[in-house]
Amino acid sequence: LVCGFARIQGHLIGIVANNGILFSESAQKGAHFIELCAKRKTPLLFLQNITGFMVGKKVEEEGIAKHGAKLVMAVACADVPKFTVIIGGSYGAGNYGMCGRAYDPTMMWMWPNARISVMGGEQAAGVLTQVRKDAKERQGEAWSEQEEHIFRESIIDLYETQGHHY
């Protein structure tokens, strides 16, 4: 996570930019920076390409839930103009931490290649394929590789279509 100040046509702004997964440290850094900008009444520009918050036992023990919540809370409570540019993916709770649509930014833009969704199409297809496969095995039904491939591709296509802003 990169945080810093810049001037646009002489106006001071705070920039919060990321490119990938948010860890506990980056969530804390972002929360502190957003709170600083809010205190100084400095507008915020969020540049997001986020796949979400890191998951796993180690990061959960390090407090990712607590620190992620601090970031989301800082975004929600910052009473300054907020501008969001989605330059890649915007997935899961990371969307909230980087001032996604639910936080009603003053303006929001998306690059032509940008995607927004609960999770990425590949990730969703992997999860849903495994769930379907397990259900078929429990019911004693066979599932060919071709059927699995068709199911997986249909999920990816669905996420690609619905996650696109056009």
CSV table of C-alpha atoms in Angstrom, one decimal:
chain,number,residue,atom,x,y,z
A,1,LEU,CA,0.0,0.0,0.0
A,2,VAL,CA,1.4,3.4,-1.0
A,3,CYS,CA,0.2,6.5,0.8
A,4,GLY,CA,1.3,10.0,0.1
A,5,PHE,CA,0.4,13.6,-0.6
A,6,ALA,CA,0.2,15.3,-4.0
A,7,ARG,CA,-1.1,18.4,-5.5
A,8,ILE,CA,-3.6,18.5,-8.4
A,9,GLN,CA,-3.7,22.0,-9.9
A,10,GLY,CA,-2.5,23.4,-6.6
A,11,HIS,CA,-5.0,21.5,-4.4
A,12,LEU,CA,-3.5,19.1,-1.8
A,13,ILE,CA,-4.8,15.6,-1.9
A,14,GLY,CA,-4.0,12.3,-0.1
A,15,ILE,CA,-3.4,9.3,-2.3
A,16,VAL,CA,-4.0,5.7,-1.1
A,17,ALA,CA,-2.9,3.2,-3.8
A,18,ASN,CA,-2.5,-0.5,-3.8
A,19,ASN,CA,-1.7,-3.3,-6.2
A,20,GLY,CA,-2.7,-6.7,-4.7
A,21,ILE,CA,-3.4,-8.2,-1.4
A,22,LEU,CA,-3.7,-6.1,1.8
A,23,PHE,CA,-1.8,-7.4,4.9
A,24,SER,CA,-2.2,-6.3,8.5
A,25,GLU,CA,0.6,-3.8,8.3
A,26,SER,CA,-0.8,-2.2,5.1
A,27,ALA,CA,-4.3,-2.0,6.6
A,28,GLN,CA,-2.9,-0.2,9.7
A,29,LYS,CA,-0.8,2.2,7.5
A,30,GLY,CA,-3.9,3.0,5.3
A,31,ALA,CA,-6.1,3.6,8.3
A,32,HIS,CA,-3.6,6.0,10.0
A,33,PHE,CA,-3.1,7.9,6.7
A,34,ILE,CA,-6.8,8.2,6.1
A,35,GLU,CA,-7.4,9.4,9.6
A,36,LEU,CA,-4.6,12.0,9.2
A,37,CYS,CA,-6.2,13.3,5.9
A,38,ALA,CA,-9.6,13.4,7.6
A,39,LYS,CA,-8.2,15.4,10.5
A,40,ARG,CA,-6.6,17.9,8.1
A,41,LYS,CA,-9.7,18.0,5.8
A,42,THR,CA,-7.6,16.8,2.9
A,43,PRO,CA,-9.5,15.1,0.1
A,44,LEU,CA,-8.6,11.4,-0.7
A,45,LEU,CA,-7.9,9.7,-4.0
A,46,PHE,CA,-8.0,5.9,-3.9
A,47,LEU,CA,-6.2,4.0,-6.7
A,48,GLN,CA,-7.3,0.4,-6.4
A,49,ASN,CA,-6.2,-2.9,-7.9
A,50,ILE,CA,-7.1,-5.1,-5.0
A,51,THR,CA,-7.7,-8.9,-4.6
A,52,GLY,CA,-8.8,-8.5,-1.0
A,53,PHE,CA,-7.3,-9.0,2.5
A,54,MET,CA,-4.8,-11.7,3.1
A,55,VAL,CA,-6.2,-14.9,4.6
A,56,GLY,CA,-4.7,-17.7,6.6
A,57,LYS,CA,-3.9,-18.8,10.1
A,58,LYS,CA,-0.7,-16.8,10.4
A,59,VAL,CA,-2.3,-13.5,9.3
A,60,GLU,CA,-5.4,-14.1,11.4
A,61,GLU,CA,-3.2,-14.5,14.5
A,62,GLU,CA,-1.5,-11.3,13.5
A,63,GLY,CA,-4.8,-9.5,13.6
A,64,ILE,CA,-5.8,-9.1,10.0
A,65,ALA,CA,-9.5,-8.9,10.9
A,66,LYS,CA,-8.9,-6.2,13.5
A,67,HIS,CA,-6.6,-4.1,11.3
A,68,GLY,CA,-8.8,-4.6,8.2
A,69,ALA,CA,-11.8,-3.4,10.2
A,70,LYS,CA,-9.8,-0.3,11.2
A,71,LEU,CA,-9.1,0.5,7.6
A,72,VAL,CA,-12.8,0.0,6.6
A,73,MET,CA,-13.8,2.1,9.6
A,74,ALA,CA,-11.4,4.9,8.7
A,75,VAL,CA,-12.8,5.0,5.1
A,76,ALA,CA,-16.4,5.0,6.4
A,77,CYS,CA,-15.7,7.8,8.9
A,78,ALA,CA,-13.5,10.1,6.8
A,79,ASP,CA,-15.7,13.2,6.2
A,80,VAL,CA,-13.7,14.5,3.2
A,81,PRO,CA,-14.3,14.2,-0.5
A,82,LYS,CA,-13.3,10.7,-1.7
A,83,PHE,CA,-12.4,9.8,-5.3
A,84,THR,CA,-11.9,6.2,-6.4
A,85,VAL,CA,-10.2,4.9,-9.5
A,86,ILE,CA,-10.4,1.2,-10.1
A,87,ILE,CA,-7.4,0.4,-12.3
A,88,GLY,CA,-7.6,-3.4,-12.2
A,89,GLY,CA,-9.6,-5.8,-10.0
A,90,SER,CA,-11.6,-4.8,-7.0
A,91,TYR,CA,-12.6,-7.9,-5.1
A,92,GLY,CA,-14.1,-8.8,-1.7
A,93,ALA,CA,-13.7,-6.8,1.4
A,94,GLY,CA,-10.7,-5.1,-0.1
A,95,ASN,CA,-13.2,-3.1,-2.2
A,96,TYR,CA,-14.5,-1.6,1.1
A,97,GLY,CA,-11.1,-0.9,2.4
A,98,MET,CA,-10.2,1.1,-0.7
A,99,CYS,CA,-13.4,3.2,-0.8
A,100,GLY,CA,-15.5,1.1,-3.1
A,101,ARG,CA,-19.0,1.8,-4.4
A,102,ALA,CA,-20.7,1.0,-1.1
A,103,TYR,CA,-18.8,3.9,0.6
A,104,ASP,CA,-20.3,6.4,-1.8
A,105,PRO,CA,-17.2,8.1,-3.1
A,106,THR,CA,-17.7,11.6,-4.5
A,107,MET,CA,-16.7,10.2,-7.9
A,108,MET,CA,-15.7,6.7,-9.0
A,109,TRP,CA,-14.0,5.8,-12.3
A,110,MET,CA,-13.0,2.4,-13.7
A,111,TRP,CA,-10.4,1.8,-16.4
A,112,PRO,CA,-11.6,-0.3,-19.4
A,113,ASN,CA,-9.9,-3.4,-18.1
A,114,ALA,CA,-11.2,-3.0,-14.5
A,115,ARG,CA,-13.4,-5.7,-12.8
A,116,ILE,CA,-15.4,-5.5,-9.6
A,117,SER,CA,-16.9,-8.5,-7.8
A,118,VAL,CA,-17.2,-10.4,-4.6
A,119,MET,CA,-14.2,-12.5,-5.8
A,120,GLY,CA,-12.4,-13.1,-9.0
A,121,GLY,CA,-13.9,-15.4,-11.6
A,122,GLU,CA,-11.1,-18.0,-11.4
A,123,GLN,CA,-11.4,-18.1,-7.6
A,124,ALA,CA,-15.2,-18.4,-7.7
A,125,ALA,CA,-15.0,-21.1,-10.4
A,126,GLY,CA,-12.5,-23.1,-8.3
A,127,VAL,CA,-14.6,-22.9,-5.2
A,128,LEU,CA,-18.0,-23.6,-6.9
A,129,THR,CA,-16.5,-26.5,-8.9
A,130,GLN,CA,-15.1,-28.1,-5.8
A,131,VAL,CA,-18.5,-27.7,-4.0
A,132,ARG,CA,-20.3,-29.2,-7.0
A,133,LYS,CA,-17.8,-32.1,-7.3
A,134,ASP,CA,-18.1,-32.9,-3.6
A,135,ALA,CA,-21.9,-32.9,-3.8
A,136,LYS,CA,-21.9,-35.2,-6.8
A,137,GLU,CA,-19.5,-37.6,-5.0
A,138,ARG,CA,-21.7,-37.7,-2.0
A,139,GLN,CA,-24.7,-38.5,-4.2
A,140,GLY,CA,-22.7,-41.2,-5.9
A,141,GLU,CA,-22.9,-39.5,-9.3
A,142,ALA,CA,-20.1,-39.3,-11.8
A,143,TRP,CA,-18.9,-36.0,-13.3
A,144,SER,CA,-16.7,-36.2,-16.4
A,145,GLU,CA,-13.8,-33.8,-16.9
A,146,GLN,CA,-15.7,-32.3,-19.8
A,147,GLU,CA,-18.7,-31.5,-17.7
A,148,GLU,CA,-16.4,-30.1,-15.0
A,149,HIS,CA,-14.7,-27.9,-17.6
A,150,ILE,CA,-18.0,-26.7,-19.0
A,151,PHE,CA,-19.3,-25.8,-15.5
A,152,ARG,CA,-16.0,-24.1,-14.6
A,153,GLU,CA,-15.9,-22.0,-17.8
A,154,SER,CA,-19.6,-21.0,-17.4
A,155,ILE,CA,-18.8,-19.5,-13.9
A,156,ILE,CA,-15.7,-17.7,-15.2
A,157,ASP,CA,-17.8,-16.3,-18.1
A,158,LEU,CA,-20.5,-15.2,-15.7
A,159,TYR,CA,-18.1,-13.4,-13.4
A,160,GLU,CA,-16.3,-11.8,-16.4
A,161,THR,CA,-19.6,-10.5,-17.8
A,162,GLN,CA,-21.2,-9.3,-14.5
A,163,GLY,CA,-17.9,-7.9,-13.1
A,164,HIS,CA,-17.3,-5.7,-16.1
A,165,HIS,CA,-18.6,-2.1,-16.0
A,166,TYR,CA,-19.7,-2.0,-19.6
